[in-house]
Tab-separated table of C-alpha atoms in Angstrom:
chain	number	residue	atom	x	y	z
A	1	UNK	CA	-25.393	32.047	11.664
A	2	UNK	CA	-24.270	32.385	8.072
A	3	UNK	CA	-20.851	31.056	9.015
A	4	UNK	CA	-22.398	27.998	10.675
A	5	UNK	CA	-24.539	27.335	7.582
A	6	UNK	CA	-21.471	27.581	5.302
A	7	UNK	CA	-19.534	25.123	7.472
A	8	UNK	CA	-22.387	22.619	7.465
A	9	UNK	CA	-22.749	22.871	3.680
A	10	UNK	CA	-19.041	22.195	3.088
A	11	UNK	CA	-19.203	19.174	5.413
A	12	UNK	CA	-22.071	17.659	3.455
A	13	UNK	CA	-20.181	18.196	0.204
A	14	UNK	CA	-17.043	16.561	1.577
A	15	UNK	CA	-18.943	13.631	3.073
A	16	UNK	CA	-20.090	12.476	-0.379
A	17	UNK	CA	-17.063	12.368	-2.701
A	18	UNK	CA	-17.496	11.292	-6.298
A	19	UNK	CA	-17.953	7.512	-6.607
A	20	UNK	CA	-14.751	5.628	-7.294
A	21	UNK	CA	-12.522	8.317	-5.788
A	22	UNK	CA	-11.027	7.984	-2.372
A	23	UNK	CA	-10.914	11.061	-0.233
A	24	UNK	CA	-7.375	10.295	0.918
A	25	UNK	CA	-4.974	9.040	-1.712
A	26	UNK	CA	-1.371	9.104	-2.772
A	27	UNK	CA	-0.186	9.627	-6.312
A	28	UNK	CA	-1.822	6.809	-8.199
A	29	UNK	CA	-0.494	5.188	-11.314
A	30	UNK	CA	-2.436	5.923	-14.503
A	31	UNK	CA	-3.056	2.230	-15.202
A	32	UNK	CA	-3.545	-0.866	-13.107
A	33	UNK	CA	-1.036	-3.643	-12.685
A	34	UNK	CA	-1.663	-7.272	-11.849
A	35	UNK	CA	-0.017	-7.437	-8.465
A	36	UNK	CA	1.909	-10.433	-7.243
A	37	UNK	CA	4.615	-10.716	-4.622
A	38	UNK	CA	7.509	-9.670	-6.943
A	39	UNK	CA	5.589	-6.652	-8.312
A	40	UNK	CA	4.603	-5.613	-4.794
A	41	UNK	CA	8.165	-5.814	-3.480
A	42	UNK	CA	9.571	-4.042	-6.544
A	43	UNK	CA	7.028	-1.278	-5.971
A	44	UNK	CA	8.283	-0.823	-2.431
A	45	UNK	CA	11.927	-0.772	-3.520
A	46	UNK	CA	14.655	0.066	-0.944
A	47	UNK	CA	16.204	-3.411	-1.186
A	48	UNK	CA	13.028	-5.268	-0.218
A	49	UNK	CA	12.836	-6.838	-3.683
A	50	UNK	CA	15.838	-9.032	-2.769
A	51	UNK	CA	13.502	-11.184	-0.670
A	52	UNK	CA	11.044	-11.894	-3.506
A	53	UNK	CA	12.190	-15.478	-4.166
A	54	UNK	CA	12.173	-16.359	-0.468
A	55	UNK	CA	8.646	-14.996	0.025
A	56	UNK	CA	7.369	-16.669	-3.160
A	57	UNK	CA	8.595	-20.058	-1.910
A	58	UNK	CA	7.462	-19.764	1.698
A	59	UNK	CA	4.229	-17.733	1.433
A	60	UNK	CA	3.320	-18.337	-2.201
A	61	UNK	CA	0.192	-16.198	-2.521
A	62	UNK	CA	-0.035	-12.394	-2.541
A	63	UNK	CA	-3.206	-12.413	-0.434
A	64	UNK	CA	-1.383	-14.434	2.225
A	65	UNK	CA	1.432	-11.873	2.193
A	66	UNK	CA	-1.081	-9.114	2.930
A	67	UNK	CA	-2.139	-10.839	6.175
A	68	UNK	CA	1.295	-12.135	7.206
A	69	UNK	CA	2.494	-11.082	10.652
A	70	UNK	CA	5.912	-9.772	11.558
A	71	UNK	CA	6.918	-12.921	13.446
A	72	UNK	CA	6.557	-15.068	10.321
A	73	UNK	CA	8.657	-12.604	8.321
A	74	UNK	CA	11.246	-12.631	11.106
A	75	UNK	CA	11.407	-16.434	10.998
A	76	UNK	CA	12.092	-16.195	7.264
A	77	UNK	CA	15.176	-14.092	8.025
A	78	UNK	CA	13.956	-10.747	6.698
A	79	UNK	CA	15.659	-7.784	8.424
A	80	UNK	CA	13.669	-5.488	10.707
A	81	UNK	CA	13.587	-2.441	8.405
A	82	UNK	CA	12.429	-4.550	5.447
A	83	UNK	CA	9.730	-6.207	7.578
A	84	UNK	CA	8.542	-2.784	8.624
A	85	UNK	CA	8.359	-1.592	5.006
A	86	UNK	CA	6.520	-4.722	3.849
A	87	UNK	CA	3.939	-4.471	6.627
A	88	UNK	CA	3.425	-0.716	6.193
A	89	UNK	CA	2.898	-0.991	2.447
A	90	UNK	CA	0.671	-4.063	2.871
A	91	UNK	CA	-1.596	-2.030	5.145
A	92	UNK	CA	-1.647	0.867	2.673
A	93	UNK	CA	-2.472	-1.573	-0.150
A	94	UNK	CA	-5.331	-3.158	1.838
A	95	UNK	CA	-6.811	0.287	2.503
A	96	UNK	CA	-6.477	1.277	-1.163
A	97	UNK	CA	-4.056	4.129	-0.454
A	98	UNK	CA	-1.125	2.740	-2.441
A	99	UNK	CA	-0.512	0.547	-5.475
A	100	UNK	CA	2.798	-0.435	-7.075
A	101	UNK	CA	3.630	1.392	-10.260
A	102	UNK	CA	3.535	-0.430	-13.580
A	103	UNK	CA	7.150	0.488	-14.297
A	104	UNK	CA	9.748	0.540	-11.532
A	105	UNK	CA	10.952	3.987	-10.493
A	106	UNK	CA	14.431	4.913	-11.694
A	107	UNK	CA	17.054	5.666	-9.064
A	108	UNK	CA	18.173	9.284	-8.982
């Protein structure tokens, strides 16, 4: 009985996290960045930033990039692995689990 009570108490504590803090999160940057298409692609890295000019011209708006489907990216000539990275990070960004860093990460 005491064990059941302890479990229920921990569930109620976990259900109400502090306001402004997500329960699931990755390492967040200490300060916010105004995010556009180039900043977003630079945050992803792995060669995706090479397509920044093409996406700026064709899509134009960062909010449109967040809802772009894979077929449109394919028609723009973006390789499969880069499309996959863009779509995965767009979903993480929409959910608030990831944001690009203010300064690009240095290669090791």
